[in-house]
Tab-separated table of C-alpha atoms in Angstrom:
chain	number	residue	atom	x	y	z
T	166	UNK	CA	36.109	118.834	123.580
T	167	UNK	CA	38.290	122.101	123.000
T	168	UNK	CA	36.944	124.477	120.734
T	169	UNK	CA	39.124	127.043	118.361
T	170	UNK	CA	37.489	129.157	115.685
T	171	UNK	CA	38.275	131.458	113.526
T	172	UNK	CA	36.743	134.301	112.303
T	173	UNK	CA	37.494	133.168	108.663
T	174	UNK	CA	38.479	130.255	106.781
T	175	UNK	CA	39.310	131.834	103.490
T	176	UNK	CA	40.091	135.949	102.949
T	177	UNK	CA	40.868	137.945	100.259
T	178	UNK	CA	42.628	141.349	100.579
T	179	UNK	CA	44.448	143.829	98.795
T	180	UNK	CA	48.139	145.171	99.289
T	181	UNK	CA	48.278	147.674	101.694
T	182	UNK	CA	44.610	147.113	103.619
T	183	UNK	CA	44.892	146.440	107.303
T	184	UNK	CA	43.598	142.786	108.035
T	185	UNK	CA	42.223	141.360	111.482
T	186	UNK	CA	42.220	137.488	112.048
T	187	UNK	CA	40.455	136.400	115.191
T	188	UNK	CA	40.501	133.379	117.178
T	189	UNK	CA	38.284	132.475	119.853
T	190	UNK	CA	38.670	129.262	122.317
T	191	UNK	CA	36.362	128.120	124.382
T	192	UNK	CA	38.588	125.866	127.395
T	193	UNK	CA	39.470	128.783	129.530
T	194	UNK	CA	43.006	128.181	128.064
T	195	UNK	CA	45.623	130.536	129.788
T	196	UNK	CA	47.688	130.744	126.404
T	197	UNK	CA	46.860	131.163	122.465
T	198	UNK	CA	49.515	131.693	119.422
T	199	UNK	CA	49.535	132.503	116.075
T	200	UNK	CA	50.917	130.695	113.574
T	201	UNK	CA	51.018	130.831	109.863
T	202	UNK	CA	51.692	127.767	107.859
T	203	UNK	CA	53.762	127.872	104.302
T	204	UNK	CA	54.682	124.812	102.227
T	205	UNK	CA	57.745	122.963	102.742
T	206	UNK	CA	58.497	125.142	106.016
T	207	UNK	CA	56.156	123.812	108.616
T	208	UNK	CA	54.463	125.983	111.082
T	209	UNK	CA	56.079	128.644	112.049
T	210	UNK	CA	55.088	130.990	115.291
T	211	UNK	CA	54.310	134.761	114.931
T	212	UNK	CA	53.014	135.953	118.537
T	213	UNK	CA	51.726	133.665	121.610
T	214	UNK	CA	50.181	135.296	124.876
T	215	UNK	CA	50.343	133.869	128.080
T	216	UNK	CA	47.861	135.780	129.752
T	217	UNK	CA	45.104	138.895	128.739
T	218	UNK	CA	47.163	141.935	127.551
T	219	UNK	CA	50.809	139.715	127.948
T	220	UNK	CA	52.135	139.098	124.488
T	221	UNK	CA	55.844	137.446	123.416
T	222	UNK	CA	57.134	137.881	120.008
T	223	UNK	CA	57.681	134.739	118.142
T	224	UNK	CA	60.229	133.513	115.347
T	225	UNK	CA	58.745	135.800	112.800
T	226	UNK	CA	56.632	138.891	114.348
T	227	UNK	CA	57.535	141.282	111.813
T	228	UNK	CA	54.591	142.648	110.064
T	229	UNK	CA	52.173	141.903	112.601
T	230	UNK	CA	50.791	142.374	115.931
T	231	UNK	CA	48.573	141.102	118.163
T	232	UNK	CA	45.349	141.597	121.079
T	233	UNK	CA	44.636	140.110	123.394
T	234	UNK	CA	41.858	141.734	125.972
T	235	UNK	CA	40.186	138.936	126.697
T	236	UNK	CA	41.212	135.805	128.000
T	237	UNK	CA	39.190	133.530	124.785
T	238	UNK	CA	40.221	135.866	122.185
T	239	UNK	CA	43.309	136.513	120.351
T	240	UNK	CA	43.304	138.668	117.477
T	241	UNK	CA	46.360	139.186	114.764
T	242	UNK	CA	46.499	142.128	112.880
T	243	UNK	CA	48.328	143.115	109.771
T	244	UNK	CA	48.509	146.511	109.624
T	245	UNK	CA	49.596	146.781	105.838
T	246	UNK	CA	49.218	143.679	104.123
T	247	UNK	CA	51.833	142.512	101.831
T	248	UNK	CA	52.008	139.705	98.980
T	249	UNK	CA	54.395	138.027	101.080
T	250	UNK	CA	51.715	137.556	103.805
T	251	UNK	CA	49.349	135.851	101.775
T	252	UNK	CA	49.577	132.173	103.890
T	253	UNK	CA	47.676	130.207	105.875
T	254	UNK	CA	46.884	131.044	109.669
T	255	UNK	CA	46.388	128.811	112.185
T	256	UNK	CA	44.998	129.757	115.640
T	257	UNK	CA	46.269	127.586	119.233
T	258	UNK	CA	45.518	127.627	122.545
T	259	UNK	CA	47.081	125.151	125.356
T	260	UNK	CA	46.489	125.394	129.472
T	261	UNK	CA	50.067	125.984	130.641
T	262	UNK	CA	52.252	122.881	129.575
T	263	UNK	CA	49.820	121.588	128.129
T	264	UNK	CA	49.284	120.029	124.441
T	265	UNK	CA	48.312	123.131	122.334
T	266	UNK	CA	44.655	122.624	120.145
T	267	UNK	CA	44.381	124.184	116.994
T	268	UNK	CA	41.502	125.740	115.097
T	269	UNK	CA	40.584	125.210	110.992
T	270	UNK	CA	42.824	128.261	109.894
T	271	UNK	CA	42.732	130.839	107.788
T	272	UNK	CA	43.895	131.188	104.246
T	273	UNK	CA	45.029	134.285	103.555
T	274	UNK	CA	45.653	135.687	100.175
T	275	UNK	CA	46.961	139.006	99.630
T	276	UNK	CA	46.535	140.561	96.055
A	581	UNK	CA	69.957	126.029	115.428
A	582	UNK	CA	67.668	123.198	117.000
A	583	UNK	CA	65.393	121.876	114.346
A	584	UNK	CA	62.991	118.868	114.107
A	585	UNK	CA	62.534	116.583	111.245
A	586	UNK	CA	60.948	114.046	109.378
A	587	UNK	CA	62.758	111.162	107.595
A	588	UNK	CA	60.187	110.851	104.559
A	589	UNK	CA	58.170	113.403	103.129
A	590	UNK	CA	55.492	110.751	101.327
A	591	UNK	CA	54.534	107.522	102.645
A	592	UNK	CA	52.325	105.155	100.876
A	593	UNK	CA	50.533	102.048	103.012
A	594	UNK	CA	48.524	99.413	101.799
A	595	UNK	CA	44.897	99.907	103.573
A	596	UNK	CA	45.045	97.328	106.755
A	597	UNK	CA	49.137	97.178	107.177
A	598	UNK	CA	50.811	99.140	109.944
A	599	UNK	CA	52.398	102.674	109.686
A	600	UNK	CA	55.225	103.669	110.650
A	601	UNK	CA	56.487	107.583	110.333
A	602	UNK	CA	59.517	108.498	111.680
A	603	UNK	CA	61.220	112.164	113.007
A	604	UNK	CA	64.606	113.126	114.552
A	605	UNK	CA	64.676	115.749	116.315
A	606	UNK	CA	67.912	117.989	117.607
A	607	UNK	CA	67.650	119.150	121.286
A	608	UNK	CA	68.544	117.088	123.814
A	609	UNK	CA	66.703	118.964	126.212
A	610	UNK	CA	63.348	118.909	125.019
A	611	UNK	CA	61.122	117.404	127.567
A	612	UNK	CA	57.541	116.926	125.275
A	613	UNK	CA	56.654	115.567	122.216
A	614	UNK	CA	53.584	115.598	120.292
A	615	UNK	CA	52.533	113.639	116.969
A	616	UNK	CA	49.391	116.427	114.984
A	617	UNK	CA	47.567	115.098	111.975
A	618	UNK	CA	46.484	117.160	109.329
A	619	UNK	CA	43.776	116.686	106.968
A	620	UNK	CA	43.672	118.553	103.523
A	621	UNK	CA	42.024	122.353	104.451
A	622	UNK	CA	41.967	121.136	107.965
A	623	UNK	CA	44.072	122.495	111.258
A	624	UNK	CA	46.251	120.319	113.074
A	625	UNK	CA	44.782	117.847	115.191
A	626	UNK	CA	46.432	116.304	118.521
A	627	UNK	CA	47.266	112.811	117.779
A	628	UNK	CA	49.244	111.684	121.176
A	629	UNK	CA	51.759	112.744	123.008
A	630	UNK	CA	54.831	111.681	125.149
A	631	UNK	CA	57.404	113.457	127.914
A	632	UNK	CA	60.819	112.988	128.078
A	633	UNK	CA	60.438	110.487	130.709
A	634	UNK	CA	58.751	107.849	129.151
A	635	UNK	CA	59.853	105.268	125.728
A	636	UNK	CA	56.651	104.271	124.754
A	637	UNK	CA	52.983	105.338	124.756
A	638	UNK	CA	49.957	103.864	123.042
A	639	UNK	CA	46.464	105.391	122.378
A	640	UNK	CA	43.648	104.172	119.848
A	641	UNK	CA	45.194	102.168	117.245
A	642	UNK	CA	48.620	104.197	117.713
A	643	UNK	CA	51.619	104.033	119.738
A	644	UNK	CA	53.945	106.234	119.761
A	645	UNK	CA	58.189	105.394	120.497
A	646	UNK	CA	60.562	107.691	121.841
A	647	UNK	CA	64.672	106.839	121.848
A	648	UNK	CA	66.122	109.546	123.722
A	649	UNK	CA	69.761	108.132	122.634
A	650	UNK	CA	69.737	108.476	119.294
A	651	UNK	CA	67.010	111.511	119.831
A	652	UNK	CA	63.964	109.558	117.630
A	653	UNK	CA	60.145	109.659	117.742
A	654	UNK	CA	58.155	107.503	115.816
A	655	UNK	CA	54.203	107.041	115.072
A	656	UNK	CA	52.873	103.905	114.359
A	657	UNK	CA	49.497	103.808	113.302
A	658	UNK	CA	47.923	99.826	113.075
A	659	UNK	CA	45.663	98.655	110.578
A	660	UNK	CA	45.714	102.040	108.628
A	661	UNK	CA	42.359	103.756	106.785
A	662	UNK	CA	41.831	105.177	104.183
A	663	UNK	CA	40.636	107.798	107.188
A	664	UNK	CA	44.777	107.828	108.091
A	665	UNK	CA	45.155	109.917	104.686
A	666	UNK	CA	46.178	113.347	105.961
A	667	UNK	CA	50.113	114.770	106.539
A	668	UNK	CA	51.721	114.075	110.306
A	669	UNK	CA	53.733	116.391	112.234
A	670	UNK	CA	56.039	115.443	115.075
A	671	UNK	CA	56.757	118.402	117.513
A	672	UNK	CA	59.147	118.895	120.269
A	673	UNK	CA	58.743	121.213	123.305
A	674	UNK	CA	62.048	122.624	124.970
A	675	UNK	CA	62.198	122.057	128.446
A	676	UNK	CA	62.545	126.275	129.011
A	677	UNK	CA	60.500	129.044	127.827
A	678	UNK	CA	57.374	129.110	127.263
A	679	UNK	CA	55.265	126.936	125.551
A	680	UNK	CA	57.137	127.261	122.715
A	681	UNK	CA	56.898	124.308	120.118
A	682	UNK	CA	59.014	123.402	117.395
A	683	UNK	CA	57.289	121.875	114.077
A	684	UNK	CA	58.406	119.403	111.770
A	685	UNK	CA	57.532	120.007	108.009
A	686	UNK	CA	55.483	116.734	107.875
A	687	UNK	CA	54.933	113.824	106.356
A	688	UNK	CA	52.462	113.000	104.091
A	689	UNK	CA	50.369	109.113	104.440
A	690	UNK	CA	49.064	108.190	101.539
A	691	UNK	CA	46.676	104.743	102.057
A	692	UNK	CA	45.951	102.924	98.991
A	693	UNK	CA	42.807	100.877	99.051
């Protein structure tokens, strides 16, 4: 079975602190994305990576960036959280054209 | 823009009757489609999926429909648990760029007892 964790499943932090959310699969997946997850607007994409040290931008990068220097690990990094960031985070990985798998997320709340 | 949707937001099924939850979705060129359930606190979990070139595709007590013509995907679960309680996502995969998957907001399946 394909395995996503995250570092986290619920964080606290305070305006302005820089925040690191990791992700780690186990499949030897080529890609992994970050999404985060608000109600009544679905899943929306922040970064993906399609290889170690390639990263795209997704619908809503602003605010964050992302690692990636190692092939199972994908970290997203807030480098001045904001109340507006407080969400939940959900980790994917996929082989290429393949389904993607998610892990549990993280819920992020930003005081 | 191209968007994907779901026809209900809330569906309530009798425990042992079929489910059926329904999504359009916009572009005509998307080539993969995947059904994600998602418990309460949970991620999303891979359900089934089905490509472009195929109506119909059936796994463990679902199926899943595809009508390219009037650009329609539809889960049906059988004899629904109260297990089946979670919200389901449809998602569509354009046929260029990578990887990149379009979300529906979800419906929620409620399964009364």
């Amino acid at each position: 079975d394909v395995k996503v964790t995250q570092s986290s499943r619920y964080l606290v932090k305070r305006t302005g602190e820089k925040v690191f959310l990791e992700c780690v699969q186990d499949m030897d997946h080529e890609n992994m994305f970050w999404y985060r997850q608000d109600p009544g607007l679905g899943l929306r994409l922040i970064y993906f990576s399609y290889d170690v040290k390639m990263k795209e931008k997704g619908d809503i990068p602003e605010g964050y960036s992302v690692s990636r220097e190692k092939k199972e690990r994908f970290s997203l990094i807030l480098e001045s959280a904001s109340t507006n960031q407080t969400s939940m985070y959900l980790c994917a990985s996929s082989r290429s054209g393949r389904t993607q798998y998610f892990g549990p997320g993280t819920r992020l709340t930003v005081l | 823009g191209e968007s994907v949707g779901l026809h209900l937001p809330t569906l309530s099924v009798q425990e042992g009757d079929n489910s059926i939850i329904n999504c359009a979705y916009s572009n005509s060129a998307s080539d993969y489609f995947i059904w994600y359930k998602q418990e309460s606190g949970k991620g999303p979990q891979f359900i089934i999926d089905i490509r472009s070139n195929m109506d119909k595709r059936q796994g463990q007590r679902v199926t899943v429909l595809l009508n390219k013509t009037v650009k329609h995907l539809s889960l049906q679960i059988a004899a629904t648990q109260p297990g089946d309680s979670a919200v389901y996502f449809c998602a569509e995969r354009g046929s260029g760029g990578y990887q990149k998957v379009t979300f529906g907001t979800g419906t929620k399946l409620q399964v009364i007892p």
